Amino acid sequence: QVQLVESGGGLVQPGGSLRLSCAASGSILSINVMGWYRQAPGKQRELVAFITSGGSTNYADSVKGRFTISRDNAKKMAYLEMNILKPDDTAVYYCHADLGTGRGRYDYWGQGTQVTVSS
């Protein structure tokens, strides 16, 4: 069973940092784009950042210069380093991956991890 599992969320004060991790497991043949999305209460899910299999990255304007996405293909992991966190960053953060499996290529989502930025 292919799955994505996030970890690293929590409560942090404004200006603080957190590092989210996403672990992919199961019968995975290839990992293409990996990304992080977030959804705040009452708002639509939005893209935070993504990284291609070649290492190219793209960020939402609201997090540029503060967040860094990375991946470790050997470990089937993706990371989101979040610095200078603001209350507006409070949301459930979801890992997404475009994975190739024995059954074909599909989009997968993690269950989400809560990030709360508050004093």
PDB file of C-alpha atoms in Angstrom:
ATOM      1  CA  GLN A   1       0.000   0.000   0.000  1.00  0.00           C
ATOM      2  CA  VAL A   2       1.520   3.292  -1.094  1.00  0.00           C
ATOM      3  CA  GLN A   3       1.226   6.083   1.413  1.00  0.00           C
ATOM      4  CA  LEU A   4       2.646   9.443   2.448  1.00  0.00           C
ATOM      5  CA  VAL A   5       3.114  10.283   6.104  1.00  0.00           C
ATOM      6  CA  GLU A   6       3.884  13.776   7.346  1.00  0.00           C
ATOM      7  CA  SER A   7       5.518  14.706  10.620  1.00  0.00           C
ATOM      8  CA  GLY A   8       7.025  17.732  12.320  1.00  0.00           C
ATOM      9  CA  GLY A   9       4.049  19.996  12.844  1.00  0.00           C
ATOM     10  CA  GLY A  10       3.320  21.747  16.095  1.00  0.00           C
ATOM     11  CA  LEU A  11       2.918  25.026  17.930  1.00  0.00           C
ATOM     12  CA  VAL A  12       5.541  27.700  17.411  1.00  0.00           C
ATOM     13  CA  GLN A  13       5.818  31.372  18.251  1.00  0.00           C
ATOM     14  CA  PRO A  14       5.893  34.014  15.529  1.00  0.00           C
ATOM     15  CA  GLY A  15       9.383  34.285  14.121  1.00  0.00           C
ATOM     16  CA  GLY A  16      10.139  30.687  14.957  1.00  0.00           C
ATOM     17  CA  SER A  17      10.987  27.719  12.764  1.00  0.00           C
ATOM     18  CA  LEU A  18       9.684  24.241  12.048  1.00  0.00           C
ATOM     19  CA  ARG A  19      10.764  21.452   9.754  1.00  0.00           C
ATOM     20  CA  LEU A  20       8.151  19.202   8.188  1.00  0.00           C
ATOM     21  CA  SER A  21       8.985  15.772   6.835  1.00  0.00           C
ATOM     22  CA  CYS A  22       7.111  13.576   4.392  1.00  0.00           C
ATOM     23  CA  ALA A  23       7.909   9.886   4.050  1.00  0.00           C
ATOM     24  CA  ALA A  24       6.735   7.884   1.059  1.00  0.00           C
ATOM     25  CA  SER A  25       6.420   4.132   1.450  1.00  0.00           C
ATOM     26  CA  GLY A  26       5.086   1.130  -0.409  1.00  0.00           C
ATOM     27  CA  SER A  27       5.647  -0.265  -3.875  1.00  0.00           C
ATOM     28  CA  ILE A  28       6.992   2.893  -5.471  1.00  0.00           C
ATOM     29  CA  LEU A  29       8.789   2.715  -8.796  1.00  0.00           C
ATOM     30  CA  SER A  30       9.397   6.416  -9.286  1.00  0.00           C
ATOM     31  CA  ILE A  31       8.889   9.676  -7.448  1.00  0.00           C
ATOM     32  CA  ASN A  32       8.174  12.628  -9.700  1.00  0.00           C
ATOM     33  CA  VAL A  33       7.027  15.971  -8.331  1.00  0.00           C
ATOM     34  CA  MET A  34       6.720  16.281  -4.560  1.00  0.00           C
ATOM     35  CA  GLY A  35       5.068  19.225  -2.918  1.00  0.00           C
ATOM     36  CA  TRP A  36       3.537  20.788   0.137  1.00  0.00           C
ATOM     37  CA  TYR A  37       0.085  22.313   0.311  1.00  0.00           C
ATOM     38  CA  ARG A  38      -1.724  23.932   3.212  1.00  0.00           C
ATOM     39  CA  GLN A  39      -5.278  24.630   4.197  1.00  0.00           C
ATOM     40  CA  ALA A  40      -6.260  27.169   6.801  1.00  0.00           C
ATOM     41  CA  PRO A  41      -9.707  27.146   8.432  1.00  0.00           C
ATOM     42  CA  GLY A  42     -12.335  28.489   6.057  1.00  0.00           C
ATOM     43  CA  LYS A  43      -9.906  28.688   3.152  1.00  0.00           C
ATOM     44  CA  GLN A  44      -9.132  26.571   0.123  1.00  0.00           C
ATOM     45  CA  ARG A  45      -6.100  24.340   0.000  1.00  0.00           C
ATOM     46  CA  GLU A  46      -3.189  26.191  -1.566  1.00  0.00           C
ATOM     47  CA  LEU A  47       0.180  25.229  -2.958  1.00  0.00           C
ATOM     48  CA  VAL A  48       3.098  26.150  -0.734  1.00  0.00           C
ATOM     49  CA  ALA A  49       6.025  24.719  -2.677  1.00  0.00           C
ATOM     50  CA  PHE A  50       6.988  21.893  -4.992  1.00  0.00           C
ATOM     51  CA  ILE A  51      10.177  20.235  -6.141  1.00  0.00           C
ATOM     52  CA  THR A  52      10.702  18.200  -9.282  1.00  0.00           C
ATOM     53  CA  SER A  53      12.654  14.979  -9.572  1.00  0.00           C
ATOM     54  CA  GLY A  54      15.511  17.047 -10.977  1.00  0.00           C
ATOM     55  CA  GLY A  55      15.530  19.390  -7.998  1.00  0.00           C
ATOM     56  CA  SER A  56      13.832  22.440  -9.510  1.00  0.00           C
ATOM     57  CA  THR A  57      11.711  24.278  -6.974  1.00  0.00           C
ATOM     58  CA  ASN A  58       8.772  26.651  -6.975  1.00  0.00           C
ATOM     59  CA  TYR A  59       7.265  28.606  -4.083  1.00  0.00           C
ATOM     60  CA  ALA A  60       4.126  30.546  -3.327  1.00  0.00           C
ATOM     61  CA  ASP A  61       4.877  34.254  -3.138  1.00  0.00           C
ATOM     62  CA  SER A  62       3.773  34.313   0.492  1.00  0.00           C
ATOM     63  CA  VAL A  63       6.571  31.954   1.582  1.00  0.00           C
ATOM     64  CA  LYS A  64       9.429  32.902  -0.736  1.00  0.00           C
ATOM     65  CA  GLY A  65      12.589  33.621   1.194  1.00  0.00           C
ATOM     66  CA  ARG A  66      11.232  31.973   4.340  1.00  0.00           C
ATOM     67  CA  PHE A  67      10.484  28.358   3.355  1.00  0.00           C
ATOM     68  CA  THR A  68      12.766  25.844   1.672  1.00  0.00           C
ATOM     69  CA  ILE A  69      11.640  22.581   0.107  1.00  0.00           C
ATOM     70  CA  SER A  70      14.049  19.703  -0.386  1.00  0.00           C
ATOM     71  CA  ARG A  71      13.979  15.981  -1.039  1.00  0.00           C
ATOM     72  CA  ASP A  72      16.049  12.875  -0.536  1.00  0.00           C
ATOM     73  CA  ASN A  73      15.240  10.473  -3.346  1.00  0.00           C
ATOM     74  CA  ALA A  74      17.146   7.572  -1.809  1.00  0.00           C
ATOM     75  CA  LYS A  75      15.116   7.837   1.384  1.00  0.00           C
ATOM     76  CA  LYS A  76      11.868   8.701  -0.446  1.00  0.00           C
ATOM     77  CA  MET A  77      11.536  11.780   1.724  1.00  0.00           C
ATOM     78  CA  ALA A  78      10.534  15.404   1.208  1.00  0.00           C
ATOM     79  CA  TYR A  79      11.089  18.230   3.645  1.00  0.00           C
ATOM     80  CA  LEU A  80       9.810  21.730   4.221  1.00  0.00           C
ATOM     81  CA  GLU A  81      12.021  24.003   6.282  1.00  0.00           C
ATOM     82  CA  MET A  82       9.905  26.888   7.541  1.00  0.00           C
ATOM     83  CA  ASN A  83      11.550  29.973   9.021  1.00  0.00           C
ATOM     84  CA  ILE A  84      10.314  33.356  10.228  1.00  0.00           C
ATOM     85  CA  LEU A  85       6.890  31.851  10.725  1.00  0.00           C
ATOM     86  CA  LYS A  86       3.897  34.145  10.865  1.00  0.00           C
ATOM     87  CA  PRO A  87       0.392  33.644  12.297  1.00  0.00           C
ATOM     88  CA  ASP A  88      -0.874  33.554   8.680  1.00  0.00           C
ATOM     89  CA  ASP A  89       1.159  30.377   8.182  1.00  0.00           C
ATOM     90  CA  THR A  90      -1.188  28.554  10.579  1.00  0.00           C
ATOM     91  CA  ALA A  91      -2.795  25.692   8.663  1.00  0.00           C
ATOM     92  CA  VAL A  92      -2.865  21.973   8.136  1.00  0.00           C
ATOM     93  CA  TYR A  93       0.063  21.131   5.870  1.00  0.00           C
ATOM     94  CA  TYR A  94      -0.296  18.290   3.389  1.00  0.00           C
ATOM     95  CA  CYS A  95       2.377  16.433   1.503  1.00  0.00           C
ATOM     96  CA  HIS A  96       1.636  15.571  -2.122  1.00  0.00           C
ATOM     97  CA  ALA A  97       3.541  13.336  -4.479  1.00  0.00           C
ATOM     98  CA  ASP A  98       3.216  12.197  -8.067  1.00  0.00           C
ATOM     99  CA  LEU A  99       4.287   8.567  -7.807  1.00  0.00           C
ATOM    100  CA  GLY A 100       4.860   5.803 -10.285  1.00  0.00           C
ATOM    101  CA  THR A 101       3.730   2.431  -8.999  1.00  0.00           C
ATOM    102  CA  GLY A 102       3.152  -1.009 -10.464  1.00  0.00           C
ATOM    103  CA  ARG A 103      -0.412   0.035 -11.197  1.00  0.00           C
ATOM    104  CA  GLY A 104       0.517   3.262 -12.933  1.00  0.00           C
ATOM    105  CA  ARG A 105       1.215   6.880 -12.072  1.00  0.00           C
ATOM    106  CA  TYR A 106      -0.992   8.513  -9.473  1.00  0.00           C
ATOM    107  CA  ASP A 107      -1.267  11.472  -7.122  1.00  0.00           C
ATOM    108  CA  TYR A 108      -0.972  10.703  -3.436  1.00  0.00           C
ATOM    109  CA  TRP A 109      -1.688  12.817  -0.365  1.00  0.00           C
ATOM    110  CA  GLY A 110      -0.644  12.567   3.238  1.00  0.00           C
ATOM    111  CA  GLN A 111      -3.054  12.885   6.121  1.00  0.00           C
ATOM    112  CA  GLY A 112      -1.833  16.349   7.066  1.00  0.00           C
ATOM    113  CA  THR A 113       0.045  17.853   9.983  1.00  0.00           C
ATOM    114  CA  GLN A 114      -1.095  20.888  11.954  1.00  0.00           C
ATOM    115  CA  VAL A 115       1.129  23.955  12.142  1.00  0.00           C
ATOM    116  CA  THR A 116       0.044  26.659  14.546  1.00  0.00           C
ATOM    117  CA  VAL A 117       1.912  29.948  14.817  1.00  0.00           C
ATOM    118  CA  SER A 118       0.848  31.846  17.893  1.00  0.00           C
ATOM    119  CA  SER A 119       2.250  33.662  20.882  1.00  0.00           C
TER     120      SER A 119
END
